[in-house]
XYZ file of C-alpha atoms in Angstrom:
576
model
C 6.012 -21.612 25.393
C 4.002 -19.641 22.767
C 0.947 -18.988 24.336
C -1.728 -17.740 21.546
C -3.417 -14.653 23.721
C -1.054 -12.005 24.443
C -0.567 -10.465 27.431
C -1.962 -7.197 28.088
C -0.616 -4.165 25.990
C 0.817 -1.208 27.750
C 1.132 2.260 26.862
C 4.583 3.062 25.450
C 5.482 6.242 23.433
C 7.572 4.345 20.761
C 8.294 1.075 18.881
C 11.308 0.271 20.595
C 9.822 1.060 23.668
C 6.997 -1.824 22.802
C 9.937 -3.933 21.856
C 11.723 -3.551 25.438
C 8.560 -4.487 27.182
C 7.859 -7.700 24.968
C 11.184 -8.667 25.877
C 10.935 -8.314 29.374
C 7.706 -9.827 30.157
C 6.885 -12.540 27.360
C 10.699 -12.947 26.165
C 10.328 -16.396 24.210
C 7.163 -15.660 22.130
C 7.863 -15.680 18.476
C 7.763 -12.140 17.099
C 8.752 -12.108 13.296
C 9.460 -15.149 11.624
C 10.271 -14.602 7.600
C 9.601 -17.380 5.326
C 12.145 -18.011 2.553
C 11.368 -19.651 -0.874
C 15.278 -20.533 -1.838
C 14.140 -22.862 -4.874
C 11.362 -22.606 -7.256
C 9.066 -25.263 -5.684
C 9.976 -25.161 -1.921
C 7.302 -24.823 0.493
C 9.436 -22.435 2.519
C 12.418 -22.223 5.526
C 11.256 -20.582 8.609
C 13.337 -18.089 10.083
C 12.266 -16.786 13.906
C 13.196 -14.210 16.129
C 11.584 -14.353 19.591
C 10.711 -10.680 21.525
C 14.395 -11.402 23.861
C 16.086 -11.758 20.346
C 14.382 -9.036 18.615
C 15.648 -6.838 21.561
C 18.908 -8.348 21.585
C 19.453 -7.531 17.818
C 17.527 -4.109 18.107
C 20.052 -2.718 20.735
C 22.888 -4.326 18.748
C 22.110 -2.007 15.380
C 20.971 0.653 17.509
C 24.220 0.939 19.023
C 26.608 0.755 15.890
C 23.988 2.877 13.919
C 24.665 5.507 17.098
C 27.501 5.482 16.414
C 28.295 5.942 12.837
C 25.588 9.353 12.912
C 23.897 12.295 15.335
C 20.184 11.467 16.356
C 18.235 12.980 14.053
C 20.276 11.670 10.960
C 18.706 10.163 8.358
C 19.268 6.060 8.248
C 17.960 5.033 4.473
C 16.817 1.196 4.450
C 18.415 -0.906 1.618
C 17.421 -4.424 2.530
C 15.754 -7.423 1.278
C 12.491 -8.419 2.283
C 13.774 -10.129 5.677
C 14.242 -9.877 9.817
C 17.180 -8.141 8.870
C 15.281 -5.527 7.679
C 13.011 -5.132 10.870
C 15.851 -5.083 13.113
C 17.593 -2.135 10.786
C 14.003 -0.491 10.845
C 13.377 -0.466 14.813
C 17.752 -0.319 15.090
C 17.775 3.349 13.458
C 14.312 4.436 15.429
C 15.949 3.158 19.239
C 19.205 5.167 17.997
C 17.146 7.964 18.025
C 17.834 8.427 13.980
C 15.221 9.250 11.306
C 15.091 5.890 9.256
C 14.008 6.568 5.885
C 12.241 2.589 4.693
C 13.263 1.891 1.063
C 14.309 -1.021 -0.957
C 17.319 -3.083 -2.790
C 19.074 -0.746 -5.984
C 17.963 -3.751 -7.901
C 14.153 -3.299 -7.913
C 12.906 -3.098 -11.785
C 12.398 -0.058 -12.347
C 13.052 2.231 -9.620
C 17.155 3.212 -9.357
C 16.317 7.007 -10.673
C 13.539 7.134 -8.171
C 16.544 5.478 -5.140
C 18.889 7.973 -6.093
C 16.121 10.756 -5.943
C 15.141 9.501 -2.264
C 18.123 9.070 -1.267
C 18.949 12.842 -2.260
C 16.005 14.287 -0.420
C 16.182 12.632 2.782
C 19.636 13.503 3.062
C 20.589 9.676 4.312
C 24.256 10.047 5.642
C 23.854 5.994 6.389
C 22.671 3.078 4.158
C 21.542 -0.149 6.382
C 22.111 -3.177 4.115
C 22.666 -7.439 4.524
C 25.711 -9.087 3.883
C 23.768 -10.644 0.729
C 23.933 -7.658 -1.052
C 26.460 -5.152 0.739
C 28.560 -5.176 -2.548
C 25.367 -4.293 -5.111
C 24.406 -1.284 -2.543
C 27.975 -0.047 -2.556
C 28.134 -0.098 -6.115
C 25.064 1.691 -6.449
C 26.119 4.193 -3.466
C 29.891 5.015 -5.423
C 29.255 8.428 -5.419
C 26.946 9.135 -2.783
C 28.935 10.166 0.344
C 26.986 7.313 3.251
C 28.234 5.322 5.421
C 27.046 1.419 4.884
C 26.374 -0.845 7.331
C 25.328 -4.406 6.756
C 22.868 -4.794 9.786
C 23.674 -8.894 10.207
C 27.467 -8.002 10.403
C 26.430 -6.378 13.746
C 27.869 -8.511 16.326
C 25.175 -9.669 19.721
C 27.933 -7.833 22.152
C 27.509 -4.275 20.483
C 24.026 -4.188 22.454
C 26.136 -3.267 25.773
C 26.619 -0.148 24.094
C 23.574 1.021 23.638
C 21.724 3.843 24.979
C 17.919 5.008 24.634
C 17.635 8.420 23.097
C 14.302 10.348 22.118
C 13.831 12.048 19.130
C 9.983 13.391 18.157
C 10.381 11.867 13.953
C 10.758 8.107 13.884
C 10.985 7.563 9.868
C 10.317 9.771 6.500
C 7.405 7.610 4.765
C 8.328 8.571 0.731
C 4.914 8.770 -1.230
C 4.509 5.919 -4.339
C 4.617 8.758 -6.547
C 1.173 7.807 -8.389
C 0.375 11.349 -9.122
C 3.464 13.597 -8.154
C 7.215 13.895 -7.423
C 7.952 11.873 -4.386
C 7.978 13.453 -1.325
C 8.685 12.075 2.643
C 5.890 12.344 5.340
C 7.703 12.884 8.321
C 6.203 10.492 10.659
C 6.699 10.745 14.348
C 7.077 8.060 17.325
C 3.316 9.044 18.148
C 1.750 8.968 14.894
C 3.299 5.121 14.170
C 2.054 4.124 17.431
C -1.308 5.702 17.276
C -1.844 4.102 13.644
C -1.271 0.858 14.631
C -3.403 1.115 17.554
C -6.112 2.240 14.802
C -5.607 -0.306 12.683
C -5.504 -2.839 15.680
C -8.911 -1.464 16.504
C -10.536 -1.658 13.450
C -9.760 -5.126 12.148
C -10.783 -6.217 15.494
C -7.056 -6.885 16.515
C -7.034 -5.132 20.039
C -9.139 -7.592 21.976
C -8.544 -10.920 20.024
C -5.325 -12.734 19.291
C -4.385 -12.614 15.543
C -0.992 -13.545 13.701
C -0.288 -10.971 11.149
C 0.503 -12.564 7.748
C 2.000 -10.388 4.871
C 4.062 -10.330 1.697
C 3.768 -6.444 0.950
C 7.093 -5.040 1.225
C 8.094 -3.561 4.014
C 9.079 0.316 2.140
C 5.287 0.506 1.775
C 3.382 2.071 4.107
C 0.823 -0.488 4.769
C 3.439 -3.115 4.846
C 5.525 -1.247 7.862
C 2.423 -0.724 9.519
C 0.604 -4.325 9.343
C 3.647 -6.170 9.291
C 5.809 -4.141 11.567
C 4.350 -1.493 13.830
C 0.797 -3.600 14.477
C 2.426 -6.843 15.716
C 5.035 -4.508 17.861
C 2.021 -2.663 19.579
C -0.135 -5.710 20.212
C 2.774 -8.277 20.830
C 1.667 -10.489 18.076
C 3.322 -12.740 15.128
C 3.994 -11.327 12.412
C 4.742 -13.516 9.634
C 6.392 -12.365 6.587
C 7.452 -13.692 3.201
C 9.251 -12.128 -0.294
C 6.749 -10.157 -2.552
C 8.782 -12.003 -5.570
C 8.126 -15.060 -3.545
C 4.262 -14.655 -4.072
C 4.343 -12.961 -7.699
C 6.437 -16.586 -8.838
C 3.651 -18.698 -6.719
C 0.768 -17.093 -5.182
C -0.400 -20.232 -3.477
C 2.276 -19.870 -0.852
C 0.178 -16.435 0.740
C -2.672 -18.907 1.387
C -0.484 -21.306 2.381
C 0.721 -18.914 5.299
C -2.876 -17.830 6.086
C -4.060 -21.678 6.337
C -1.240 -22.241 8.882
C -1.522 -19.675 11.151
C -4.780 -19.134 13.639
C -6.910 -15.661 13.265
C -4.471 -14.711 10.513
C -4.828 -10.848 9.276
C -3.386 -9.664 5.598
C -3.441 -7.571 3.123
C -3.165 -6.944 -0.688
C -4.244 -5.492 -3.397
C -6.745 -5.919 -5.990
C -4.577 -7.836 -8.588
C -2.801 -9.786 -5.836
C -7.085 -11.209 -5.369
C -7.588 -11.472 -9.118
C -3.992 -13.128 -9.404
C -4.811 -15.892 -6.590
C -8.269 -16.221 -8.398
C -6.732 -17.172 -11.765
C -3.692 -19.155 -10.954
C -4.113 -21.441 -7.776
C -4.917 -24.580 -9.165
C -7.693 -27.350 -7.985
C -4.500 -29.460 -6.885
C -3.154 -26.363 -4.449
C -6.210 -26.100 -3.074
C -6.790 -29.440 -2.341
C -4.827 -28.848 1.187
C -5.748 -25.680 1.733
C -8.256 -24.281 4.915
C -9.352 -20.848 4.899
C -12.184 -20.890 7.686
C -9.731 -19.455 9.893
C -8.472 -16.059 8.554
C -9.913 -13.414 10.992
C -9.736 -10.346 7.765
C -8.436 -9.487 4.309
C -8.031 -5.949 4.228
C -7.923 -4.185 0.140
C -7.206 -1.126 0.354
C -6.273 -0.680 -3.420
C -7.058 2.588 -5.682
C -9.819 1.681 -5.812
C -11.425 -1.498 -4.062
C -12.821 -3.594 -7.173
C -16.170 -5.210 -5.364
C -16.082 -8.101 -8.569
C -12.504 -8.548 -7.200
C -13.641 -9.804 -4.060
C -16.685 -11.571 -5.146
C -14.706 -13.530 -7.586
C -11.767 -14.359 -4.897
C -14.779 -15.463 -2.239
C -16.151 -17.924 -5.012
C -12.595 -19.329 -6.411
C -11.479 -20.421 -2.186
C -15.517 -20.923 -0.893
C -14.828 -24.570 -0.655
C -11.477 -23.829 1.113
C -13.860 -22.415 4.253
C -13.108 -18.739 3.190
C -15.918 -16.746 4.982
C -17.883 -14.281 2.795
C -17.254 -11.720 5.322
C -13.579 -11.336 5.826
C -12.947 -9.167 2.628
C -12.028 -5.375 4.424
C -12.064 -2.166 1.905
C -10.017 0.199 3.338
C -8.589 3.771 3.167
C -5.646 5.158 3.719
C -2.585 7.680 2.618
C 0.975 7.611 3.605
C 0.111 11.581 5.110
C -1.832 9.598 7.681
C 1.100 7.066 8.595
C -1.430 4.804 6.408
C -4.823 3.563 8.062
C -7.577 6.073 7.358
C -11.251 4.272 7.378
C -12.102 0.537 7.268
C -14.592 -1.860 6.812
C -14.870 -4.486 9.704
C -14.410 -7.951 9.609
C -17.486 -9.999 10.336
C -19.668 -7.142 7.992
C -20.639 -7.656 4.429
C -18.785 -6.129 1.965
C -20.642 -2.063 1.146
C -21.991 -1.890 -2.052
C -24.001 1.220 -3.380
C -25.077 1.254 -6.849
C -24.649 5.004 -7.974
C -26.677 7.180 -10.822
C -22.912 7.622 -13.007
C -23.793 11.171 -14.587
C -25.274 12.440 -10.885
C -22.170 11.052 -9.449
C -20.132 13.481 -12.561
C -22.030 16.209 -11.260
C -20.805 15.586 -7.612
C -23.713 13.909 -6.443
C -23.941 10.674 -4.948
C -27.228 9.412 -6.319
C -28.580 5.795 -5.851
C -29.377 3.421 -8.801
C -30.565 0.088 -9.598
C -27.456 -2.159 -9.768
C -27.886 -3.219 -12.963
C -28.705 -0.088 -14.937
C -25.744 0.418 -17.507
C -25.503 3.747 -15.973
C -24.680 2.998 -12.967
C -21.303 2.343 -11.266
C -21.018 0.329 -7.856
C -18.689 1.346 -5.570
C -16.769 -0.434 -2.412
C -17.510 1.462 0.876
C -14.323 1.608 2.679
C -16.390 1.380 6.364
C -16.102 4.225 8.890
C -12.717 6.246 10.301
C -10.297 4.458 12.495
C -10.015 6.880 15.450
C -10.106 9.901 13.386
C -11.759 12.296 12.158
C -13.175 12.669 8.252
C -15.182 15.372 6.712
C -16.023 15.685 3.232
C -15.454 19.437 1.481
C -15.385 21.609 -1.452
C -12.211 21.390 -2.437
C -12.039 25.286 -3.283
C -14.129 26.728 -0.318
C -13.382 24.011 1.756
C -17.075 24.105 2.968
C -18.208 21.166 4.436
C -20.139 19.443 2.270
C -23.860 16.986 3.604
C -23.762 13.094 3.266
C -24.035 12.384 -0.589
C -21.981 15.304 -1.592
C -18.709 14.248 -3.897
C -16.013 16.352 -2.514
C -12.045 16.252 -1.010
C -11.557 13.792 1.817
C -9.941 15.833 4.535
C -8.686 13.823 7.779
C -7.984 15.011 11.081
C -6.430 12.542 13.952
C -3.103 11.835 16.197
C -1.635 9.377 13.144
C -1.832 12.611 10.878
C 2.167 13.103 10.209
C 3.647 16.406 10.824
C 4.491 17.228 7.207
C 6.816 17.080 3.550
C 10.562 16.748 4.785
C 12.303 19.633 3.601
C 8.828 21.269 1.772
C 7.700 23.838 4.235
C 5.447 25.335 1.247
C 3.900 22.041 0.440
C 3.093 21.130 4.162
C 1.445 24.306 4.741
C -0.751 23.536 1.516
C -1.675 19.467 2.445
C -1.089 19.677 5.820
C -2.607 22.910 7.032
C -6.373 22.901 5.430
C -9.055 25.371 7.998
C -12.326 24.218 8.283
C -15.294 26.687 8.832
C -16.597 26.030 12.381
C -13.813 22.741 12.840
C -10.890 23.455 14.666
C -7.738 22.704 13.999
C -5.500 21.526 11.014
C -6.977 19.391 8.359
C -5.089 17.124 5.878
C -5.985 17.091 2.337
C -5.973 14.217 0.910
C -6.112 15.062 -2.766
C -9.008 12.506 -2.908
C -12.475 12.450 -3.746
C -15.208 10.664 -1.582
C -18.197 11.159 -0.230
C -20.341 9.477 3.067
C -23.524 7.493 2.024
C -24.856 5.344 5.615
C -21.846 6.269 7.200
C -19.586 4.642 5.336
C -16.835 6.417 3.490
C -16.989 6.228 -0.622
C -13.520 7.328 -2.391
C -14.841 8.120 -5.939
C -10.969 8.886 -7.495
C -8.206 11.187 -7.325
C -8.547 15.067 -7.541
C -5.472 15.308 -9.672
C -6.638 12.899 -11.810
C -10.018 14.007 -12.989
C -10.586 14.076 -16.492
C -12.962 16.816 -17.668
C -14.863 17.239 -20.960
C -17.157 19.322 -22.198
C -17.452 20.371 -18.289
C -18.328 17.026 -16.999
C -15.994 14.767 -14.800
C -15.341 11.391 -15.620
C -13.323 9.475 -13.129
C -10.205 7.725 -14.909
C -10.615 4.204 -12.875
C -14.430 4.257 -14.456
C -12.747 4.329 -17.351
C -10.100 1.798 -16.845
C -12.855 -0.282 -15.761
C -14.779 -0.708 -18.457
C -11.917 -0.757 -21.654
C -10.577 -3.771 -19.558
C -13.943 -5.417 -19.456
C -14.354 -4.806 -23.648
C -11.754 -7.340 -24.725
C -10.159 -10.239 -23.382
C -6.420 -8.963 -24.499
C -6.733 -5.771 -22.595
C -4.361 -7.044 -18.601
C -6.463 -6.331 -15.867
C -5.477 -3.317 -13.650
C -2.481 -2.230 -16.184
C -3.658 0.622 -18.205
C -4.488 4.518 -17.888
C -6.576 6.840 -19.031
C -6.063 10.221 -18.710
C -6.707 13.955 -20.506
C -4.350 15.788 -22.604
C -4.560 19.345 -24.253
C -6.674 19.433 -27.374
C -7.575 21.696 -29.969
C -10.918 22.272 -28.644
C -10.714 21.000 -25.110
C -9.134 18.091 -23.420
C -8.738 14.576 -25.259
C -9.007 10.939 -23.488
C -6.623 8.762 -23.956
C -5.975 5.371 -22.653
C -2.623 3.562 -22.737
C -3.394 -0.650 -22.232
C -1.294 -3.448 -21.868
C -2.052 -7.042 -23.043
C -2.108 -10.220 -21.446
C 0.727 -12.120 -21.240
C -0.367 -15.064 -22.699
C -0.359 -13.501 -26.655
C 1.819 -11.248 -28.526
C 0.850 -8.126 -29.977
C 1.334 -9.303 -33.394
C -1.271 -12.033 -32.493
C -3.813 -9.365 -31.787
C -6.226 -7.903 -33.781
C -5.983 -4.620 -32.711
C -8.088 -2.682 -34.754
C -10.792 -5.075 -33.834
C -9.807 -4.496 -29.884
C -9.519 -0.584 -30.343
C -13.404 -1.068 -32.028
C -14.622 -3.027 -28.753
C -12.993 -0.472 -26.264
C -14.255 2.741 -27.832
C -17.641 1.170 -28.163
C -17.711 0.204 -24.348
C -16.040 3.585 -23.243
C -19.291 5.523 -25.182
C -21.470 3.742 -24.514
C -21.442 3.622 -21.078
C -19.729 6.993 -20.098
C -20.619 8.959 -23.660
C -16.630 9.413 -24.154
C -15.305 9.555 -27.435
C -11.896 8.068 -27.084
C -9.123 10.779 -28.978
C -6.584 7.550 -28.681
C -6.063 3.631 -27.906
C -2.435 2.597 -27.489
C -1.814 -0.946 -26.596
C 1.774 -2.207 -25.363
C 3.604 -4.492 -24.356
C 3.311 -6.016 -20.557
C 5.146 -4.353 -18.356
C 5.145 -0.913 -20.070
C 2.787 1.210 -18.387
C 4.673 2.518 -15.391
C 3.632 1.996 -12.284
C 5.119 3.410 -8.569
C 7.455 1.443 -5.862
C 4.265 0.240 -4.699
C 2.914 -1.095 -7.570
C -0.334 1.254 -8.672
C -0.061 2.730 -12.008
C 1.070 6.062 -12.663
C -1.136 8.124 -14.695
C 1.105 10.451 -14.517
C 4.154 9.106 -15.544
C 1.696 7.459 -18.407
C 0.853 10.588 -19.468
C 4.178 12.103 -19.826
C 5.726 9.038 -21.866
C 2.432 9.366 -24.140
C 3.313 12.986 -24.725
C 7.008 12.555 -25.385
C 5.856 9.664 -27.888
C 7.149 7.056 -26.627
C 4.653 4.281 -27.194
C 4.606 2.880 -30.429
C 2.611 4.241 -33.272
C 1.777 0.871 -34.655
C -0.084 -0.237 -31.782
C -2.513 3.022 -31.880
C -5.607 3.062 -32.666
């Protein structure tokens, strides 16, 4: 029997804990089920675990990860997108270990940043699968860990196990967007209070949903929607490969057709990508009047993003009102602020040169000064305040200034970075007591709502006036049609007489470069860029897809950008 309202939720102090309970009172509801795509067209192979077998396998890896390290050893997460990896997730948090969630060596991109991870946390124990225990070994030769491949486990190790407490449940690494990678230490309490928050907010608590989601599961919002929300509640959660949506997007919607109330997420390209590749023929079969909320919660929510993803799957039943901009940092286990479902989507039309000057000003939507911004709804069970980010005043409704968060999902700090903590972590408030987290971003409160404007770090000033980088971004991928969407940075660098812009672009797929007239593109974006935010552009570089970096999570990395730019490593014959 799979009965779609779940029983009541109790109060437990940890995941596992939720885990035992499911299994003892609702013990042949489907939990996780992971859909595989083994060929290129298949419509995917459901694989289930019920709560009594989720248990079952919990104790199993909880038990043989007990007993290859202390509690309070780090357990680092190698594993494909999978059940497997849930049950080496929740295995290393019942053994009382710290699990630390990453991903496969093989990942494009990302083996320095493993090996860096890896280093920090300290892992003395790599979880794996059978399917690639020999790629993780040779990528672990000289790192002294123990491996275990978590579906190797055998059912009858689960005897062995015993419950043990520890206060940190998992090290969340940051995407790196802006700095080094560092690990959140995230306790039992703040995983169970954030998915009680996000529960809350996307109406979750009181009505039965299934949780559908391809983000991986080393993300933050991925763990938390797909992992910790559906252990709270006692929901489905239904996952499938990210690679398994990049090769055929159709087969997200697919999932959120099938299953009743469901509740996603992605981010702004994964809307655009849907929006531009699902053909009339895939959506033939598709329903959409069912899916209960789509939450964005991108860097930063695109509003034409949403608009244009409503229009494309209207006649699919897709309600105009299930689109969710949301806020969030790994430093708060994720979920910050959202926008409900069943609300329309917060738009506010701001003056752009007031909004430079740290003023949140309305304007008429469609002056060419003006920038509209997503509002990202109100806090989920926290506590915001907007403030200087020198004085740390607190600054009135309309003010631009750093988001600062205060709530029980807060983590407890950088693991290993006492300095750092004490810096993020420790902010005073005049008249506002306790700690306060800074969040390194800009925002400000118009209506109630919470506005993020950009990234502190990533201001770019001139001639003493701020210009946000995604503004930017914005409008040199709106000048030409060769510029990719969402794959480009701009960002400052030291110039003779102050700092420069610059703006490293990608094009489309679908030409070459050689096919491009760049000079004529480099024309369009410089004209776009001054006109609208009276920026002289010091440099155009356009490259090759897939050459602006971008973090384990996907988000581009100014940063990163901004250091290949400066080492010259982008071409000189694609400058302009």
């Amino acid at each position: 029997m799979d009965s779609r309202r779940p029983p009541l939720v109790p109060t437990c102090r940890s995941l596992p804990e939720y885990v035992r309970h499911w299994a003892e009172t609702t013990p042949d509801r489907r939990a996780f089920t992971f859909v595989d795509h083994p060929a290129a067209h298949s419509r995917g192979v459901h694989r289930t675990l019920t709560w009594r077998r989720l248990d079952l396998r919990m104790r199993a890896v909880a038990a043989r990860l007990a007993a290859e390290a202390e509690p309070g050893a780090r357990v680092a997460l190698l594993c494909p997108q999978g059940t497997e990896y849930v049950t080496g997730f929740l295995g290393a948090l019942a053994a009382g270990l710290v699990a630390v969630p990453l991903y496969p060596p093989h990942l494009p991109g990302q083996a320095e940043r493993l090996s860096a991870v890896l280093a920090d946390a300290g892992a003395t124990v790599v979880v794996t699968t059978s399917q690639i225990l020999e790629a993780v070994r040779d990528f672990c030769d000289e790192t002294p860990v123990r491996i275990v491949a978590v579906d190797q486990v055998p059912d009858a190790a689960a005897g062995a196990w015993q419950p043990v407490g520890e206060r940190v449940a998992y090290l969340q690494y940051t995407s790196g967007s802006t700095r080094t990678p560092a690990g959140v230490e995230i306790s039992h309490a703040n995983v169970v209070a954030n998915a009680r928050q996000a529960l809350s907010a996307y109406g979750a608590d009181t009505r039965p949903v299934t949780c559908v989601g391809w983000l991986p599961l080393y993300h933050d919002m991925g763990l938390v929607l797909s992992v910790a929300a559906p252990v709270v509640r006692g929901l489905l959660s239904v996952l499938m490969d990210p690679a398994a949506f990049l090769h055929e997007p159709v087969r997200w919607l697919r999932l959120l057709a099938a299953h009743p109330r469901a509740l996603s997420a992605a981010p702004n390209f994964a809307y655009d990508y849907c929006t531009s590749t699902v053909t009339d023929a895939q959506k033939a079969d598709l329903r959409l009047d069912g899916v209960a909320a789509l939450i964005n919660g991108s860097e930063p929510v695109r509003l034409h993003t949403a608009d244009r993803f409503h229009a494309a799957f209207a006649g699919q039943g897709l309600a105009p009102d299930v689109h969710c901009p949301s806020y969030g940092l790994a430093e708060a286990t994720v979920f910050v602020s959202a926008s409900r479902p069943g609300q329309p989507l917060g738009r506010f039309a701001l003056d752009r040169d007031a909004l430079a000057a740290g003023k949140a000003l309305p304007a008429r939507p469609d002056d060419p000064r003006a920038v509209v911004l997503a509002g990202c709804g109100t806090p989920a069970g926290q506590r915001v305040r907007i403030a200087d980010p020198v004085s740390h005043a607190v600054l009135s409704e309309g003010e631009v200034g750093e988001i600062l968060v205060q709530g029980p999902n807060v983590g407890r700090g950088y693991w290993g970075q006492d300095e750092h903590t004490r810096r993020v972590f420790g902010a005073v408030l005049p008249g506002a007591p306790g700690s306060w987290l800074r969040t390194g971003d800009l925002g400000t409160v118009l209506d109630g709502q919470l506005i993020v404007t950009g990234r502190l770090k990533d201001l770019i000033v001139v001639d003493g006036r701020n210009h946000y980088p995604q503004d930017v971004e914005g409008t040199a991928q709106d000048a030409h049609p060769a510029v990719r969407r969402d794959r480009l940075a701009a960002f400052g660098v030291p110039g003779g007489s102050g700092e420069r812009v610059v703006v490293v672009a990608e094009h489309v797929r679908t030409t070459s470069l050689a096919r491009i007239d760049v000079p004529e593109l480099v024309r369009a974006v410089r004209a776009a860029v001054s006109g609208r935010h009276g920026l002289r552009l010091a440099d155009i570089v356009l490259v090759p897809p897939g050459t602006v970096p971008r973090t384990s999570s996907g988000k581009v990395s100014r940063a990163r950008t901004r250091e290949r730019y400066l080492a010259g490593a982008y071409a000189v014959g694609s400058q302009g």
